[in-house]
PDB file of C-alpha atoms in Angstrom:
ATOM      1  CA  UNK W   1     -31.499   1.160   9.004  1.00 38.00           C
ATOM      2  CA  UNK W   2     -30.036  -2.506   8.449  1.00 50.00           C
ATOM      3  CA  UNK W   3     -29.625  -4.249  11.757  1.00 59.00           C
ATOM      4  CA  UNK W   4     -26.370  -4.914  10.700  1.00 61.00           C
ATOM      5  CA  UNK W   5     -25.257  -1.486  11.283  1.00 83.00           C
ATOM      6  CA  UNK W   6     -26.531  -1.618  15.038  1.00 93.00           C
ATOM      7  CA  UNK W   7     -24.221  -3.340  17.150  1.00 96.00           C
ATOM      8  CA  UNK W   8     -24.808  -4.318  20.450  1.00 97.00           C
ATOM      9  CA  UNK W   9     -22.311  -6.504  23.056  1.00 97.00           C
ATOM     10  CA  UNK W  10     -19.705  -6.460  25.713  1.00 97.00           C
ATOM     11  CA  UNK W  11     -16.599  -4.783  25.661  1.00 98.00           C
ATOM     12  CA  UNK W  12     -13.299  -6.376  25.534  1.00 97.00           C
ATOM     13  CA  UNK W  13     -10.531  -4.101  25.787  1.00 96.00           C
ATOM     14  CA  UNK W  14      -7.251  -3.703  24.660  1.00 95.00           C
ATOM     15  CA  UNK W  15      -4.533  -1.046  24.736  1.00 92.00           C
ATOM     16  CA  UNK W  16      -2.865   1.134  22.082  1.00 93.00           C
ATOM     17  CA  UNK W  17      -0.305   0.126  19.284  1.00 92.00           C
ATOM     18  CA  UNK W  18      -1.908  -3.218  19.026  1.00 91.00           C
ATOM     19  CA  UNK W  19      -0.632  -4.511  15.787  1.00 87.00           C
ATOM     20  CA  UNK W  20      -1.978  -7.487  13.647  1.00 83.00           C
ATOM     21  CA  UNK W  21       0.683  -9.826  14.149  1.00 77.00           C
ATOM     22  CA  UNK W  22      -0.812 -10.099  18.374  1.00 76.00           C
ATOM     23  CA  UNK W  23      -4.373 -11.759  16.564  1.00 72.00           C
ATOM     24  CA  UNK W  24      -3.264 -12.967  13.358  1.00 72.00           C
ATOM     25  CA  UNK W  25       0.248 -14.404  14.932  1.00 65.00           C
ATOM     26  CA  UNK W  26       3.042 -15.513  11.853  1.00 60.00           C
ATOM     27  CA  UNK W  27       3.806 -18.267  14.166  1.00 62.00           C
ATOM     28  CA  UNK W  28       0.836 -19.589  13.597  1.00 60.00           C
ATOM     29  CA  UNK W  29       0.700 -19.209  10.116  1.00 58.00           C
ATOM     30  CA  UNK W  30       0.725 -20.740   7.517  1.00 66.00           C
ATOM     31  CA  UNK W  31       0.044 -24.082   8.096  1.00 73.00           C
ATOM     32  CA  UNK W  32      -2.925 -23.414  10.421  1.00 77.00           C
ATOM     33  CA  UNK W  33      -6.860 -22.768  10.088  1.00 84.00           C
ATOM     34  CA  UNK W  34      -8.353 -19.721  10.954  1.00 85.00           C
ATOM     35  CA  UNK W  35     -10.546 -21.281  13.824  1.00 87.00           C
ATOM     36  CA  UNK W  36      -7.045 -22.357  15.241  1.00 86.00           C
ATOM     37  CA  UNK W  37      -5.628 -18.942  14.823  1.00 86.00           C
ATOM     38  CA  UNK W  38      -8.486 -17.521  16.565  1.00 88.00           C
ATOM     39  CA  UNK W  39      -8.500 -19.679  19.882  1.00 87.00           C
ATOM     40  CA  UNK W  40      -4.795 -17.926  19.936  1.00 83.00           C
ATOM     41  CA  UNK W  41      -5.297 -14.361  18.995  1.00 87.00           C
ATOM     42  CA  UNK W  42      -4.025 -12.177  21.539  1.00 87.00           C
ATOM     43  CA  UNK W  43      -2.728 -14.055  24.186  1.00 86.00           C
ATOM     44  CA  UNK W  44       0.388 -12.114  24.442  1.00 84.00           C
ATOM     45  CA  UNK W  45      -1.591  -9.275  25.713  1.00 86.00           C
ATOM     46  CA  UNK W  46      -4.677 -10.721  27.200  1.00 87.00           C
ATOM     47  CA  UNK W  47      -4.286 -15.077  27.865  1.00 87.00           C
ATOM     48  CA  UNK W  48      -7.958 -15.179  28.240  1.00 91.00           C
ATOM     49  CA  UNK W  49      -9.267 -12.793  25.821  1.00 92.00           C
ATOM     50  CA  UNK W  50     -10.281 -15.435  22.791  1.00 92.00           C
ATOM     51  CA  UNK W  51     -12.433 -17.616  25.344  1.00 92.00           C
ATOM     52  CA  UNK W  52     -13.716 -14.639  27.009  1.00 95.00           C
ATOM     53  CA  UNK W  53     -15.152 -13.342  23.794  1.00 95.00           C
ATOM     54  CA  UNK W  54     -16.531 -16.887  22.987  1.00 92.00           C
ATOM     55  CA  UNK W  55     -17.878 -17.879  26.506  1.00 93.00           C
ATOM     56  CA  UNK W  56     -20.143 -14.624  25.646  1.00 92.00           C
ATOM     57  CA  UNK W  57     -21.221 -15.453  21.649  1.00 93.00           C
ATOM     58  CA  UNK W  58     -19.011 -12.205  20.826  1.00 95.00           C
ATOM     59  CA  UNK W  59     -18.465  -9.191  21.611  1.00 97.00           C
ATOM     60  CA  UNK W  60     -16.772  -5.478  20.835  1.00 98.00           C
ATOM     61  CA  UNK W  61     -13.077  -4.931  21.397  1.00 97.00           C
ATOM     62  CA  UNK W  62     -12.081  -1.330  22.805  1.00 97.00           C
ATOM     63  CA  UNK W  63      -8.888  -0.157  21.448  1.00 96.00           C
ATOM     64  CA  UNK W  64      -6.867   2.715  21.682  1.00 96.00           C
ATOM     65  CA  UNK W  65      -4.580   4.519  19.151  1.00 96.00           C
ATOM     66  CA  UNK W  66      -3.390   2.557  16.373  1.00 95.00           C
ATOM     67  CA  UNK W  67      -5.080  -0.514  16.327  1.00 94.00           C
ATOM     68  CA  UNK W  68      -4.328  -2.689  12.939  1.00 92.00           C
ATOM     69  CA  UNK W  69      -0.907  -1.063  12.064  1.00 89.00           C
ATOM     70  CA  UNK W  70       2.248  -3.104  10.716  1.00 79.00           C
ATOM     71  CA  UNK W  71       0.113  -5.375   8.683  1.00 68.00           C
ATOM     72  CA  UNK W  72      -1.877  -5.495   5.620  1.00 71.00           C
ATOM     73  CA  UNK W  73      -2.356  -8.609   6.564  1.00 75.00           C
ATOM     74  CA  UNK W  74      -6.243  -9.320   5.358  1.00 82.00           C
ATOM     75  CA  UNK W  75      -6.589 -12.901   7.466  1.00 85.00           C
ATOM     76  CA  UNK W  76      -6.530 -10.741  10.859  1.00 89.00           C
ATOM     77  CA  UNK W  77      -9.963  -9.906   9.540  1.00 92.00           C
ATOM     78  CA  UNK W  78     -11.000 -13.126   9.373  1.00 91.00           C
ATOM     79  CA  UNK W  79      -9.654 -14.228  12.700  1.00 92.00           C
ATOM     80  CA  UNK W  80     -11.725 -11.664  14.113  1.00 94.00           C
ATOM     81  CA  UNK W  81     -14.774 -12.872  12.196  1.00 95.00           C
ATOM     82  CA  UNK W  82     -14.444 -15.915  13.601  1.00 94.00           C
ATOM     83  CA  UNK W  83     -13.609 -14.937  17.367  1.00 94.00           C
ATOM     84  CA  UNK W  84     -17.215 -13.550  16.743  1.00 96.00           C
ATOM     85  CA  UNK W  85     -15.837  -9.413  16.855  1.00 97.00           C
ATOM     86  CA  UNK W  86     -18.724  -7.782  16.012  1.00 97.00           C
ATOM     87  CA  UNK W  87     -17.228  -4.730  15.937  1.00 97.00           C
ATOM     88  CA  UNK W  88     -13.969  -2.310  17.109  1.00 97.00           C
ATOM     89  CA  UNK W  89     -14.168   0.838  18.322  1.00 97.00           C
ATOM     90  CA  UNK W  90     -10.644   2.785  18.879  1.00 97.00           C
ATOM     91  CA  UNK W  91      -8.979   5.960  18.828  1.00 97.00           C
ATOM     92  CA  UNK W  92      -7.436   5.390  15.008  1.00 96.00           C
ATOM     93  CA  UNK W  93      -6.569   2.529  12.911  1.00 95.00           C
ATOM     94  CA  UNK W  94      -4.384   1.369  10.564  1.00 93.00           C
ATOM     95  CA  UNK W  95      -5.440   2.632   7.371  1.00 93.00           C
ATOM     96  CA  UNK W  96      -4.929  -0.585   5.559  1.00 93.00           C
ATOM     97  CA  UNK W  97      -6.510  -2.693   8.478  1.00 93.00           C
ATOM     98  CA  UNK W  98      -9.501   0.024   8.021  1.00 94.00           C
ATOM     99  CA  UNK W  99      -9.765  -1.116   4.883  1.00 93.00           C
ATOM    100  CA  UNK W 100      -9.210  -4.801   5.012  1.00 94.00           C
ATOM    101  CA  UNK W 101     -11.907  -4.093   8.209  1.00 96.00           C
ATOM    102  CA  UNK W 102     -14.301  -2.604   6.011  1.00 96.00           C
ATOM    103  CA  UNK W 103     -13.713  -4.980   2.829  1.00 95.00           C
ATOM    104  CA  UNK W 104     -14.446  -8.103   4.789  1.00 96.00           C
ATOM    105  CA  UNK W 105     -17.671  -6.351   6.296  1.00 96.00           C
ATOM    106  CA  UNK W 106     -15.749  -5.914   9.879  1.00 96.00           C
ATOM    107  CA  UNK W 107     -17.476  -2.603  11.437  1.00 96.00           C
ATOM    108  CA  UNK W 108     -15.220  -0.554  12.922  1.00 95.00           C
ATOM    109  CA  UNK W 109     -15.540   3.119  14.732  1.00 95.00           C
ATOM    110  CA  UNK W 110     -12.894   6.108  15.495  1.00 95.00           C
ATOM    111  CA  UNK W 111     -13.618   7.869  18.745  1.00 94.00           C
ATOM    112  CA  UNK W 112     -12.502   8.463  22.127  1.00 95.00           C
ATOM    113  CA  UNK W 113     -12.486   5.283  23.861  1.00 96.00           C
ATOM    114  CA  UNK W 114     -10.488   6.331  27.335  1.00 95.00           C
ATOM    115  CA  UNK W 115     -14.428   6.309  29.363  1.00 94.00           C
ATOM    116  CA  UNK W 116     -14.792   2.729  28.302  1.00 96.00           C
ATOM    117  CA  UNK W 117     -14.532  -0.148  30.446  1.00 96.00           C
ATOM    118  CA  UNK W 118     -14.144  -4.111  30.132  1.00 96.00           C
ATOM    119  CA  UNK W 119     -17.259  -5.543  29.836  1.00 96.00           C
ATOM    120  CA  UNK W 120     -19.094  -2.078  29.965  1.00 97.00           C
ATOM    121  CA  UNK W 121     -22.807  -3.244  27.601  1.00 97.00           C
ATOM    122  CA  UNK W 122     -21.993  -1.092  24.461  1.00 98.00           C
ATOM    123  CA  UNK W 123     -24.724  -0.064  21.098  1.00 97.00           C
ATOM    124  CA  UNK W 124     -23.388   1.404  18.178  1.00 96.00           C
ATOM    125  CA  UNK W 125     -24.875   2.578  15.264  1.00 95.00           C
ATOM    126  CA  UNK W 126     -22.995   2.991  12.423  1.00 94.00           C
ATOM    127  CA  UNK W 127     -25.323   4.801  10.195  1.00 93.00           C
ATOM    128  CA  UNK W 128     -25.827   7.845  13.298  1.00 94.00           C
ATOM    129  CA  UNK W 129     -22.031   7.623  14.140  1.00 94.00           C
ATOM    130  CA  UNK W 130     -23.057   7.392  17.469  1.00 96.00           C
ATOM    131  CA  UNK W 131     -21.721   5.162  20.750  1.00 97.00           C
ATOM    132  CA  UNK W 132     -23.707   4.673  23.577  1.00 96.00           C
ATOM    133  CA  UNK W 133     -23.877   2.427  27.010  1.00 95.00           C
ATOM    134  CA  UNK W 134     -26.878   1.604  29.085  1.00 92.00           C
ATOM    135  CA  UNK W 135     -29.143   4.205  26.777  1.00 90.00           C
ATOM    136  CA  UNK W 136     -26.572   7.126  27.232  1.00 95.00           C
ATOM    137  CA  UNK W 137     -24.882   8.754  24.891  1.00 96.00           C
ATOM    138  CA  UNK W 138     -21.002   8.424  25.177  1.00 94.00           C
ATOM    139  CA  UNK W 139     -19.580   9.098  21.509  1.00 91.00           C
ATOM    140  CA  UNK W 140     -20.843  11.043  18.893  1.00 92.00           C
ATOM    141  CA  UNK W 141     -18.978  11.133  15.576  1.00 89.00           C
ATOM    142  CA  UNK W 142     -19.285  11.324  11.817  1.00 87.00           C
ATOM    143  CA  UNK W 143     -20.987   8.577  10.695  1.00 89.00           C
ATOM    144  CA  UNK W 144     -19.129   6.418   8.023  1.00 89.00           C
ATOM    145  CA  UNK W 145     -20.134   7.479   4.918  1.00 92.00           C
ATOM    146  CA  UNK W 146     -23.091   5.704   3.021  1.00 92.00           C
ATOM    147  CA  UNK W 147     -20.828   3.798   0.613  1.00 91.00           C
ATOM    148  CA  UNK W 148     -18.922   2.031   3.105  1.00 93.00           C
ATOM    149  CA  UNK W 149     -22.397   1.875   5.156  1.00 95.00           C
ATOM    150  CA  UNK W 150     -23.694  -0.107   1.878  1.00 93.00           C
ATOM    151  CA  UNK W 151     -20.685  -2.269   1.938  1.00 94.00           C
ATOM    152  CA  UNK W 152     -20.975  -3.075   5.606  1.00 95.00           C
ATOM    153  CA  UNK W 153     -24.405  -4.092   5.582  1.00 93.00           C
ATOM    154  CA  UNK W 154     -23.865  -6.193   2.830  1.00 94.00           C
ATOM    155  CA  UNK W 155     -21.281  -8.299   5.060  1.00 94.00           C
ATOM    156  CA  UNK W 156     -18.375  -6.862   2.854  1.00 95.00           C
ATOM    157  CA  UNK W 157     -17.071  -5.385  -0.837  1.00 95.00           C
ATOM    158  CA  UNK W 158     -17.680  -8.993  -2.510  1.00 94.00           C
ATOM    159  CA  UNK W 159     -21.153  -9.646  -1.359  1.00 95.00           C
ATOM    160  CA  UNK W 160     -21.519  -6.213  -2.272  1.00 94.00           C
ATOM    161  CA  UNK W 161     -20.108  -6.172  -5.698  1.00 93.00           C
ATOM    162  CA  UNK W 162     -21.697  -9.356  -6.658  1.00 94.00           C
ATOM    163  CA  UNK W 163     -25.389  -7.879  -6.129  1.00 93.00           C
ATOM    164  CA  UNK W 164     -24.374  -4.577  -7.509  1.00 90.00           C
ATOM    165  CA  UNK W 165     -21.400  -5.314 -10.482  1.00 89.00           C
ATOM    166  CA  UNK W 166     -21.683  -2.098 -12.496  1.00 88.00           C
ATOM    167  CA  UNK W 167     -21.535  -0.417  -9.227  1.00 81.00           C
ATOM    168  CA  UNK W 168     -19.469   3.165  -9.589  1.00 76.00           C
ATOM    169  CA  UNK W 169     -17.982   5.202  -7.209  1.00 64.00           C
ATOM    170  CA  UNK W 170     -18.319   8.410  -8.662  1.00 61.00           C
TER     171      UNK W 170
END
């Protein structure tokens, strides 16, 4: 298994509903960088959250239903990339933030995430479908399948397409 689908780090939570405009803000945009963006990206529901995440190198943010809807906005990828997310794991997503997730090599996981708590020490591994804390098992669920695995560990669809161009999914 790649290390990149292995994810270890903190949790940082956040609540259900949470839409792409509270990290990827359209008063901040355009006319802004992404590294300013991300020093912002949701403070209207947690002030602290961005330098709590970077005080620690990165981290995992917790979710609950819905996280990524309203948008298909693909920069709230990036902001995340560079608040150092290594990962979400929530109830559901947005389907197009799923994809915009996956596309831009963002790792994120559907399961139950009511148990978790801030800062809890959380390992995932993608290619198991599995979520666990201090070596127990908290989350089992269907792994993603291997193509998005493959586009994951490849740090997203371009890097991915540019090794493998006459790639089809058949």
């Amino acid at each position: 298994m790649s290390d990149s689908l292995l994810i270890t780090g903190s949790a940082f939570m956040l609540g259900d509903d949470v839409n792409t405009d509270i990290n990827c803000s359209n008063k901040y945009l355009p006319g802004k960088d992404v590294a300013y963006v991300a020093q912002h990206a949701f403070e209207q529901l947690s002030p602290d959250l961005a330098s709590q995440i970077a005080s620690q190198g990165g981290g995992i943010l917790v979710a609950g239903e819905h996280f990524g809807i309203n948008s298909s906005r693909e920069q709230a990828t990036h902001v995340l990339h560079q608040m150092k997310v290594r990962a979400i794991v929530a109830k559901s997503f947005g389907r197009q933030f799923f994809r915009n997730a996956i596309n831009n090599g963002l790792p994120v996981f559907e399961c139950d995430t009511s148990s978790l708590v801030q800062g809890q020490s959380l390992a995932l591994d993608l290619a198991k479908g599995v979520l666990c804390s201090q070596g127990r098992v908290l989350q089992e669920t269907h792994p993603l399948p291997p193509e998005i695995l493959a586009i994951l560990s490849m740090g997203g669809l371009i890097p991915f397409l540019q090794k493998y161009p006459d790639w089809n999914f058949a």
